[in-house]
């Protein structure tokens, strides 16, 4: 040992400084290797094996030890210019601050990861708050790192930020707006991960897959991703279909355009023929009694049928549709509106609107139920002497130009 020290002392000053720097770097690298390749691997089974961020936070924190060795050991290197070792020491201290900030950032990510494992985490996501904390951590790290480099108090830097307030507000405008919007969305339970939303102004129509500080990601039904600035969800309007999902029923609201020329009174024979419909038995009996009593009371012997109240085919069909919907096992009735109504007549026919709710919110099942209902109603229309209205097709118009042949 004494011979090594004597040999070291015999070297010129520049060589002693180089040997000291090399030895310091070697010790720092050795400590870094032991911490990351040995100790962390031994501790890996005790860390959260399901986490993607816990080991990264530990690795970032392990970087602090070799940097501390450099920051403190640089003073022991002989014949080193003061400006050089001060520069290296300040750089090491700034790197320590950065490593600690990155470790805290990964730790916050781990907290968010643990929170998202909860079954109801999608109802109150904390990712936006975590990102705000990470921004604050990195802002503090920048201030402390700069103060370490220039060897000035952080308070001195903070005092100078007052003059830069306007610039900072401009730089962090989106962050401030997004923070306020994120707090409102979360505290008022306006949006959750998994909600189906429609926002035409942003061309978004799909499920929310991520709620972050600055953006909300929506996976559209065509599997494309729309990114919406968080503050837009407060400034602009959008439709959230969560209420439909929670209620357990999805609305059917579609009209049958009936040809108004096919609307007429039913004859006694046609009424008797319709009695074979099980769903119309009670309606026809009650309606027949009601009209017979009214005609006997109001007409006073007037036998002119034009003055009598009679059953119409459209009214009977409307009653049939109501009973058909009530009896449908895949429609829900408790607490949900079920009705059949006439809308204003239009040049495209007389719309008869069906308004009801299915007992499922699954998209494919909903479309199947809706199609089955209208398949049946369209097919049974001729039984009531009614026709659907539709615009003439090319084939219909082509038939008008045909001149019958004369033999």
PDB file of C-alpha atoms in Angstrom, residues 49 92 98 114 118 145-146 174 196 210 216 236 293 316-317 382:
ATOM      1  CA  UNK A  49     -44.420  -8.589  -9.957  1.00  0.00           C
ATOM      2  CA  UNK A  92     -23.704  15.551 -10.078  1.00  0.00           C
ATOM      3  CA  UNK A  98     -33.288  14.781 -11.671  1.00  0.00           C
ATOM      4  CA  UNK A 114     -52.487   0.319  -8.016  1.00  0.00           C
ATOM      5  CA  UNK A 118     -59.703  -1.437  -8.071  1.00  0.00           C
ATOM      6  CA  UNK A 145     -31.287  21.625 -10.532  1.00  0.00           C
ATOM      7  CA  UNK A 146     -30.661  25.123 -11.871  1.00  0.00           C
ATOM      8  CA  UNK A 174     -53.585  24.352 -21.724  1.00  0.00           C
ATOM      9  CA  UNK A 196     -69.945   5.766 -24.724  1.00  0.00           C
ATOM     10  CA  UNK A 210     -58.308   6.904 -21.294  1.00  0.00           C
ATOM     11  CA  UNK A 216     -59.322  12.150 -23.405  1.00  0.00           C
ATOM     12  CA  UNK A 236     -68.456  22.157 -25.703  1.00  0.00           C
ATOM     13  CA  UNK A 293    -123.398   3.106 -27.042  1.00  0.00           C
ATOM     14  CA  UNK A 316    -107.066  -0.843 -35.121  1.00  0.00           C
ATOM     15  CA  UNK A 317    -103.519  -1.294 -36.364  1.00  0.00           C
ATOM     16  CA  UNK A 382    -101.917  -5.731 -45.513  1.00  0.00           C
TER      17      UNK A 382
END
